[in-house]
Amino acid sequence: FNDPANNLGLEDIIRKALMGNLEERQE
Amino acid sequence: NRMYLVCPMNMSAYVDPQKSGQEVWEEFSHSFTPAVREVVEFAKKIPGFRDLSQHDQVSLLKAGTFEVLVVRFASLFDVQNRTVTFLGGRKYSMDALRAMGAGDLLNSMFDFSEKLMSLGLSEEEMSLFTAVVLVSADRSGIENVNSVEALQETLIRALRSLITKNHPNESAIFTKLLLKLPDLRSLNNMHSEQLLAFKVH
């Protein structure tokens, strides 16, 4: 399965950026 | 056999021939990652976006980041001088980029930017339009279509109201903006094809 967005590692960057905020809120 | 990177998200179009493919890829990644993070930060500020499921937030961002970047970086394309400024600040003429191998995608992005900039939108209008671009219920992999659709409709209503208020004598602007959405999809598809081809090489 070809996923061009993921070839760029986009999902990883997005998840980390979204999670960062979640962690901040938990603190 | 000199290699060029014609995507404006690079710092420069010239690739150091001493560098390995992995190094070139990492450098490119370092260049576009901050821009992607900015898109995520922008999305977080859209009222209602954080209320969507995390899965749908990721799906919308994965599918729409390229389109958001095209809108955000439309000003990198200088229509009068027919140049493109890369993220590193270097400016190239469209002719030079074509000679380096740029094809239909960059030309289409140039045309899109020209038309978008000609609408003369304010920062607030551009921001709301960008939110509409991102929150699209018909992206693949959305699990709660109704929630995304409801947010999308709210954003479209807000955009219409803002445009109507700011441009009372130019009712066509709102329609023109909505017609930009399929244009962006088409650019997104072209870009995905290029990415796949790039990985193969």
PDB file of C-alpha atoms in Angstrom:
ATOM      1  CA  PHE A   1       0.000   0.000   0.000  1.00  0.00           C
ATOM      2  CA  ASN A   2       1.492   3.291  -1.095  1.00  0.00           C
ATOM      3  CA  ASP A   3       0.908   6.151   1.286  1.00  0.00           C
ATOM      4  CA  PRO A   4       2.787   9.211   0.021  1.00  0.00           C
ATOM      5  CA  ALA A   5       1.971  11.252   3.123  1.00  0.00           C
ATOM      6  CA  ASN A   6       3.467   8.584   5.300  1.00  0.00           C
ATOM      7  CA  ASN A   7       6.513   8.214   3.115  1.00  0.00           C
ATOM      8  CA  LEU A   8       7.350  11.709   4.329  1.00  0.00           C
ATOM      9  CA  GLY A   9       6.869  10.582   7.922  1.00  0.00           C
ATOM     10  CA  LEU A  10       3.980  13.034   8.092  1.00  0.00           C
ATOM     11  CA  GLU A  11       1.838  10.960  10.427  1.00  0.00           C
ATOM     12  CA  ASP A  12       4.633  10.725  12.965  1.00  0.00           C
ATOM     13  CA  ILE A  13       5.227  14.502  12.937  1.00  0.00           C
ATOM     14  CA  ILE A  14       1.481  15.184  13.221  1.00  0.00           C
ATOM     15  CA  ARG A  15       0.934  12.705  16.074  1.00  0.00           C
ATOM     16  CA  LYS A  16       3.877  14.069  18.047  1.00  0.00           C
ATOM     17  CA  ALA A  17       2.695  17.671  17.558  1.00  0.00           C
ATOM     18  CA  LEU A  18      -0.843  16.739  18.627  1.00  0.00           C
ATOM     19  CA  MET A  19       0.306  14.620  21.577  1.00  0.00           C
ATOM     20  CA  GLY A  20       2.593  17.373  22.837  1.00  0.00           C
ATOM     21  CA  ASN A  21      -0.479  19.420  23.456  1.00  0.00           C
ATOM     22  CA  LEU A  22      -2.262  16.547  25.183  1.00  0.00           C
ATOM     23  CA  GLU A  23       0.675  16.117  27.565  1.00  0.00           C
ATOM     24  CA  GLU A  24       0.706  19.843  28.300  1.00  0.00           C
ATOM     25  CA  ARG A  25      -2.977  19.688  29.168  1.00  0.00           C
ATOM     26  CA  GLN A  26      -2.416  16.730  31.484  1.00  0.00           C
ATOM     27  CA  GLU A  27       0.294  18.640  33.315  1.00  0.00           C
TER      28      GLU A  27
ATOM     29  CA  ASN B   1      23.816  13.859 -13.545  1.00  0.00           C
ATOM     30  CA  ARG B   2      23.370  16.748 -11.152  1.00  0.00           C
ATOM     31  CA  MET B   3      20.288  16.391  -8.948  1.00  0.00           C
ATOM     32  CA  TYR B   4      17.877  19.191  -8.141  1.00  0.00           C
ATOM     33  CA  LEU B   5      15.024  19.483  -5.690  1.00  0.00           C
ATOM     34  CA  VAL B   6      12.410  21.750  -7.198  1.00  0.00           C
ATOM     35  CA  CYS B   7      10.013  21.701  -4.214  1.00  0.00           C
ATOM     36  CA  PRO B   8      10.004  25.162  -2.544  1.00  0.00           C
ATOM     37  CA  MET B   9       9.877  23.448   0.860  1.00  0.00           C
ATOM     38  CA  ASN B  10      13.589  22.754   0.461  1.00  0.00           C
ATOM     39  CA  MET B  11      16.189  25.214   1.627  1.00  0.00           C
ATOM     40  CA  SER B  12      17.778  25.210  -1.823  1.00  0.00           C
ATOM     41  CA  ALA B  13      17.157  23.553  -5.198  1.00  0.00           C
ATOM     42  CA  TYR B  14      20.782  22.459  -5.452  1.00  0.00           C
ATOM     43  CA  VAL B  15      21.714  19.096  -3.998  1.00  0.00           C
ATOM     44  CA  ASP B  16      25.242  18.562  -2.728  1.00  0.00           C
ATOM     45  CA  PRO B  17      26.487  15.620  -4.845  1.00  0.00           C
ATOM     46  CA  GLN B  18      28.682  14.506  -1.924  1.00  0.00           C
ATOM     47  CA  LYS B  19      25.634  13.754   0.189  1.00  0.00           C
ATOM     48  CA  SER B  20      23.997  10.344   0.329  1.00  0.00           C
ATOM     49  CA  GLY B  21      20.327   9.851  -0.547  1.00  0.00           C
ATOM     50  CA  GLN B  22      19.607   9.385   3.155  1.00  0.00           C
ATOM     51  CA  GLU B  23      21.322  12.678   4.034  1.00  0.00           C
ATOM     52  CA  VAL B  24      19.434  14.526   1.300  1.00  0.00           C
ATOM     53  CA  TRP B  25      16.171  13.067   2.563  1.00  0.00           C
ATOM     54  CA  GLU B  26      16.952  13.999   6.170  1.00  0.00           C
ATOM     55  CA  GLU B  27      17.834  17.542   5.173  1.00  0.00           C
ATOM     56  CA  PHE B  28      14.539  17.855   3.308  1.00  0.00           C
ATOM     57  CA  SER B  29      12.719  16.452   6.325  1.00  0.00           C
ATOM     58  CA  HIS B  30      14.381  19.016   8.623  1.00  0.00           C
ATOM     59  CA  SER B  31      13.227  21.699   6.241  1.00  0.00           C
ATOM     60  CA  PHE B  32       9.537  20.793   6.015  1.00  0.00           C
ATOM     61  CA  THR B  33       8.962  19.418   9.538  1.00  0.00           C
ATOM     62  CA  PRO B  34       8.639  22.876  11.189  1.00  0.00           C
ATOM     63  CA  ALA B  35       6.101  23.866   8.511  1.00  0.00           C
ATOM     64  CA  VAL B  36       4.043  20.738   9.226  1.00  0.00           C
ATOM     65  CA  ARG B  37       4.196  21.468  12.969  1.00  0.00           C
ATOM     66  CA  GLU B  38       2.877  24.951  12.256  1.00  0.00           C
ATOM     67  CA  VAL B  39      -0.061  23.415  10.389  1.00  0.00           C
ATOM     68  CA  VAL B  40      -0.819  21.242  13.436  1.00  0.00           C
ATOM     69  CA  GLU B  41      -0.596  24.282  15.734  1.00  0.00           C
ATOM     70  CA  PHE B  42      -2.942  26.135  13.384  1.00  0.00           C
ATOM     71  CA  ALA B  43      -5.409  23.211  13.412  1.00  0.00           C
ATOM     72  CA  LYS B  44      -5.409  23.133  17.219  1.00  0.00           C
ATOM     73  CA  LYS B  45      -6.595  26.725  17.234  1.00  0.00           C
ATOM     74  CA  ILE B  46      -9.616  26.026  14.997  1.00  0.00           C
ATOM     75  CA  PRO B  47     -12.591  26.137  17.392  1.00  0.00           C
ATOM     76  CA  GLY B  48     -14.013  22.614  17.590  1.00  0.00           C
ATOM     77  CA  PHE B  49     -11.046  20.832  15.982  1.00  0.00           C
ATOM     78  CA  ARG B  50      -9.774  19.433  19.289  1.00  0.00           C
ATOM     79  CA  ASP B  51     -13.250  18.079  20.023  1.00  0.00           C
ATOM     80  CA  LEU B  52     -12.974  15.699  17.059  1.00  0.00           C
ATOM     81  CA  SER B  53     -11.635  12.211  17.776  1.00  0.00           C
ATOM     82  CA  GLN B  54      -7.869  11.979  17.759  1.00  0.00           C
ATOM     83  CA  HIS B  55      -8.094   9.558  14.846  1.00  0.00           C
ATOM     84  CA  ASP B  56     -10.024  12.111  12.784  1.00  0.00           C
ATOM     85  CA  GLN B  57      -7.690  14.956  13.764  1.00  0.00           C
ATOM     86  CA  VAL B  58      -4.748  12.909  12.458  1.00  0.00           C
ATOM     87  CA  SER B  59      -6.642  11.839   9.313  1.00  0.00           C
ATOM     88  CA  LEU B  60      -7.610  15.421   8.443  1.00  0.00           C
ATOM     89  CA  LEU B  61      -4.070  16.658   9.004  1.00  0.00           C
ATOM     90  CA  LYS B  62      -2.493  13.814   7.063  1.00  0.00           C
ATOM     91  CA  ALA B  63      -4.771  14.376   4.103  1.00  0.00           C
ATOM     92  CA  GLY B  64      -4.847  18.178   4.191  1.00  0.00           C
ATOM     93  CA  THR B  65      -1.408  19.376   5.279  1.00  0.00           C
ATOM     94  CA  PHE B  66      -0.135  19.735   1.716  1.00  0.00           C
ATOM     95  CA  GLU B  67      -3.190  21.810   0.728  1.00  0.00           C
ATOM     96  CA  VAL B  68      -2.839  24.025   3.796  1.00  0.00           C
ATOM     97  CA  LEU B  69       0.828  24.582   2.963  1.00  0.00           C
ATOM     98  CA  VAL B  70      -0.051  25.516  -0.630  1.00  0.00           C
ATOM     99  CA  VAL B  71      -2.422  28.184   0.693  1.00  0.00           C
ATOM    100  CA  ARG B  72      -0.032  29.398   3.398  1.00  0.00           C
ATOM    101  CA  PHE B  73       2.915  29.629   1.059  1.00  0.00           C
ATOM    102  CA  ALA B  74       1.066  31.112  -1.924  1.00  0.00           C
ATOM    103  CA  SER B  75       3.027  34.301  -1.332  1.00  0.00           C
ATOM    104  CA  LEU B  76       6.296  32.482  -2.130  1.00  0.00           C
ATOM    105  CA  PHE B  77       5.206  32.644  -5.767  1.00  0.00           C
ATOM    106  CA  ASP B  78       5.937  36.055  -7.243  1.00  0.00           C
ATOM    107  CA  VAL B  79       3.530  36.418 -10.131  1.00  0.00           C
ATOM    108  CA  GLN B  80       4.982  39.634 -11.558  1.00  0.00           C
ATOM    109  CA  ASN B  81       8.541  38.370 -11.757  1.00  0.00           C
ATOM    110  CA  ARG B  82       7.606  34.707 -12.270  1.00  0.00           C
ATOM    111  CA  THR B  83       9.856  33.548  -9.437  1.00  0.00           C
ATOM    112  CA  VAL B  84       9.556  31.118  -6.522  1.00  0.00           C
ATOM    113  CA  THR B  85      11.255  31.735  -3.172  1.00  0.00           C
ATOM    114  CA  PHE B  86      12.350  28.570  -1.374  1.00  0.00           C
ATOM    115  CA  LEU B  87      12.097  28.210   2.415  1.00  0.00           C
ATOM    116  CA  GLY B  88      15.817  28.933   2.729  1.00  0.00           C
ATOM    117  CA  GLY B  89      15.222  32.325   1.109  1.00  0.00           C
ATOM    118  CA  ARG B  90      16.721  31.581  -2.318  1.00  0.00           C
ATOM    119  CA  LYS B  91      14.731  32.831  -5.266  1.00  0.00           C
ATOM    120  CA  TYR B  92      14.497  30.975  -8.584  1.00  0.00           C
ATOM    121  CA  SER B  93      12.799  31.911 -11.837  1.00  0.00           C
ATOM    122  CA  MET B  94      10.145  29.506 -13.053  1.00  0.00           C
ATOM    123  CA  ASP B  95      12.230  29.020 -16.211  1.00  0.00           C
ATOM    124  CA  ALA B  96      15.257  27.993 -14.143  1.00  0.00           C
ATOM    125  CA  LEU B  97      13.166  25.523 -12.148  1.00  0.00           C
ATOM    126  CA  ARG B  98      11.708  24.104 -15.349  1.00  0.00           C
ATOM    127  CA  ALA B  99      15.257  23.575 -16.638  1.00  0.00           C
ATOM    128  CA  MET B 100      15.999  21.735 -13.367  1.00  0.00           C
ATOM    129  CA  GLY B 101      13.132  19.343 -14.049  1.00  0.00           C
ATOM    130  CA  ALA B 102      10.055  21.023 -12.561  1.00  0.00           C
ATOM    131  CA  GLY B 103       6.907  20.038 -14.405  1.00  0.00           C
ATOM    132  CA  ASP B 104       3.169  20.564 -14.385  1.00  0.00           C
ATOM    133  CA  LEU B 105       2.823  20.519 -10.590  1.00  0.00           C
ATOM    134  CA  LEU B 106       4.905  23.632  -9.985  1.00  0.00           C
ATOM    135  CA  ASN B 107       3.200  25.412 -12.891  1.00  0.00           C
ATOM    136  CA  SER B 108      -0.214  24.509 -11.500  1.00  0.00           C
ATOM    137  CA  MET B 109       0.825  25.683  -8.018  1.00  0.00           C
ATOM    138  CA  PHE B 110       1.996  28.929  -9.560  1.00  0.00           C
ATOM    139  CA  ASP B 111      -1.365  29.417 -11.340  1.00  0.00           C
ATOM    140  CA  PHE B 112      -3.261  28.574  -8.153  1.00  0.00           C
ATOM    141  CA  SER B 113      -1.225  31.058  -6.086  1.00  0.00           C
ATOM    142  CA  GLU B 114      -1.728  33.756  -8.694  1.00  0.00           C
ATOM    143  CA  LYS B 115      -5.519  33.347  -8.603  1.00  0.00           C
ATOM    144  CA  LEU B 116      -5.667  33.105  -4.809  1.00  0.00           C
ATOM    145  CA  MET B 117      -3.522  36.184  -4.262  1.00  0.00           C
ATOM    146  CA  SER B 118      -5.575  38.137  -6.821  1.00  0.00           C
ATOM    147  CA  LEU B 119      -8.587  37.849  -4.484  1.00  0.00           C
ATOM    148  CA  GLY B 120      -6.761  40.160  -2.049  1.00  0.00           C
ATOM    149  CA  LEU B 121      -7.954  38.384   1.088  1.00  0.00           C
ATOM    150  CA  SER B 122      -7.146  39.695   4.551  1.00  0.00           C
ATOM    151  CA  GLU B 123      -5.160  37.585   6.991  1.00  0.00           C
ATOM    152  CA  GLU B 124      -8.337  36.691   8.870  1.00  0.00           C
ATOM    153  CA  GLU B 125     -10.138  35.641   5.683  1.00  0.00           C
ATOM    154  CA  MET B 126      -7.161  33.584   4.546  1.00  0.00           C
ATOM    155  CA  SER B 127      -6.998  31.914   7.939  1.00  0.00           C
ATOM    156  CA  LEU B 128     -10.677  30.956   7.903  1.00  0.00           C
ATOM    157  CA  PHE B 129     -10.386  29.708   4.328  1.00  0.00           C
ATOM    158  CA  THR B 130      -7.410  27.571   5.421  1.00  0.00           C
ATOM    159  CA  ALA B 131      -9.552  26.083   8.211  1.00  0.00           C
ATOM    160  CA  VAL B 132     -12.220  25.204   5.614  1.00  0.00           C
ATOM    161  CA  VAL B 133      -9.542  23.533   3.480  1.00  0.00           C
ATOM    162  CA  LEU B 134      -8.392  21.410   6.405  1.00  0.00           C
ATOM    163  CA  VAL B 135     -11.760  20.362   7.832  1.00  0.00           C
ATOM    164  CA  SER B 136     -13.213  18.355   4.947  1.00  0.00           C
ATOM    165  CA  ALA B 137     -15.520  15.487   5.786  1.00  0.00           C
ATOM    166  CA  ASP B 138     -14.785  13.603   2.573  1.00  0.00           C
ATOM    167  CA  ARG B 139     -11.140  12.870   3.380  1.00  0.00           C
ATOM    168  CA  SER B 140     -10.305   9.179   3.443  1.00  0.00           C
ATOM    169  CA  GLY B 141     -10.313   7.343   6.754  1.00  0.00           C
ATOM    170  CA  ILE B 142     -12.645   9.671   8.670  1.00  0.00           C
ATOM    171  CA  GLU B 143     -14.508   7.625  11.314  1.00  0.00           C
ATOM    172  CA  ASN B 144     -17.018  10.212  12.501  1.00  0.00           C
ATOM    173  CA  VAL B 145     -18.107  11.887   9.281  1.00  0.00           C
ATOM    174  CA  ASN B 146     -21.054  13.671  10.931  1.00  0.00           C
ATOM    175  CA  SER B 147     -18.868  15.532  13.446  1.00  0.00           C
ATOM    176  CA  VAL B 148     -16.383  16.630  10.782  1.00  0.00           C
ATOM    177  CA  GLU B 149     -19.247  17.647   8.493  1.00  0.00           C
ATOM    178  CA  ALA B 150     -20.870  19.722  11.241  1.00  0.00           C
ATOM    179  CA  LEU B 151     -17.588  21.534  11.940  1.00  0.00           C
ATOM    180  CA  GLN B 152     -16.996  22.014   8.214  1.00  0.00           C
ATOM    181  CA  GLU B 153     -20.444  23.588   7.796  1.00  0.00           C
ATOM    182  CA  THR B 154     -19.874  25.932  10.736  1.00  0.00           C
ATOM    183  CA  LEU B 155     -16.559  27.061   9.248  1.00  0.00           C
ATOM    184  CA  ILE B 156     -18.046  27.561   5.771  1.00  0.00           C
ATOM    185  CA  ARG B 157     -20.887  29.646   7.256  1.00  0.00           C
ATOM    186  CA  ALA B 158     -18.355  31.761   9.172  1.00  0.00           C
ATOM    187  CA  LEU B 159     -16.283  32.251   6.017  1.00  0.00           C
ATOM    188  CA  ARG B 160     -19.332  33.287   3.999  1.00  0.00           C
ATOM    189  CA  SER B 161     -20.404  35.736   6.666  1.00  0.00           C
ATOM    190  CA  LEU B 162     -16.905  37.258   6.939  1.00  0.00           C
ATOM    191  CA  ILE B 163     -16.515  37.601   3.151  1.00  0.00           C
ATOM    192  CA  THR B 164     -19.996  39.094   2.781  1.00  0.00           C
ATOM    193  CA  LYS B 165     -19.268  41.594   5.526  1.00  0.00           C
ATOM    194  CA  ASN B 166     -15.843  42.601   4.173  1.00  0.00           C
ATOM    195  CA  HIS B 167     -16.713  42.579   0.450  1.00  0.00           C
ATOM    196  CA  PRO B 168     -20.386  43.581   0.171  1.00  0.00           C
ATOM    197  CA  ASN B 169     -20.060  44.405  -3.520  1.00  0.00           C
ATOM    198  CA  GLU B 170     -18.065  41.340  -4.482  1.00  0.00           C
ATOM    199  CA  SER B 171     -20.379  38.406  -3.829  1.00  0.00           C
ATOM    200  CA  ALA B 172     -18.437  36.213  -6.286  1.00  0.00           C
ATOM    201  CA  ILE B 173     -15.406  36.020  -3.966  1.00  0.00           C
ATOM    202  CA  PHE B 174     -17.011  33.415  -1.699  1.00  0.00           C
ATOM    203  CA  THR B 175     -17.938  31.232  -4.697  1.00  0.00           C
ATOM    204  CA  LYS B 176     -14.435  31.644  -6.137  1.00  0.00           C
ATOM    205  CA  LEU B 177     -12.965  30.520  -2.817  1.00  0.00           C
ATOM    206  CA  LEU B 178     -15.123  27.400  -2.674  1.00  0.00           C
ATOM    207  CA  LEU B 179     -14.072  26.597  -6.230  1.00  0.00           C
ATOM    208  CA  LYS B 180     -10.462  26.642  -5.033  1.00  0.00           C
ATOM    209  CA  LEU B 181     -11.154  23.505  -2.963  1.00  0.00           C
ATOM    210  CA  PRO B 182     -11.276  21.094  -5.959  1.00  0.00           C
ATOM    211  CA  ASP B 183      -8.221  22.861  -7.399  1.00  0.00           C
ATOM    212  CA  LEU B 184      -6.349  22.101  -4.185  1.00  0.00           C
ATOM    213  CA  ARG B 185      -7.456  18.455  -4.315  1.00  0.00           C
ATOM    214  CA  SER B 186      -6.113  18.174  -7.797  1.00  0.00           C
ATOM    215  CA  LEU B 187      -2.759  19.699  -6.737  1.00  0.00           C
ATOM    216  CA  ASN B 188      -2.690  17.302  -3.777  1.00  0.00           C
ATOM    217  CA  ASN B 189      -3.155  14.311  -6.105  1.00  0.00           C
ATOM    218  CA  MET B 190      -0.432  15.530  -8.451  1.00  0.00           C
ATOM    219  CA  HIS B 191       1.872  16.026  -5.466  1.00  0.00           C
ATOM    220  CA  SER B 192       1.208  12.506  -4.155  1.00  0.00           C
ATOM    221  CA  GLU B 193       2.093  11.063  -7.544  1.00  0.00           C
ATOM    222  CA  GLN B 194       5.337  13.051  -7.586  1.00  0.00           C
ATOM    223  CA  LEU B 195       6.217  11.868  -4.095  1.00  0.00           C
ATOM    224  CA  LEU B 196       5.743   8.245  -5.085  1.00  0.00           C
ATOM    225  CA  ALA B 197       7.900   8.766  -8.182  1.00  0.00           C
ATOM    226  CA  PHE B 198      10.526  10.549  -6.054  1.00  0.00           C
ATOM    227  CA  LYS B 199      10.746   7.650  -3.608  1.00  0.00           C
ATOM    228  CA  VAL B 200      11.163   5.203  -6.492  1.00  0.00           C
ATOM    229  CA  HIS B 201      14.153   7.151  -7.829  1.00  0.00           C
TER     230      HIS B 201
END
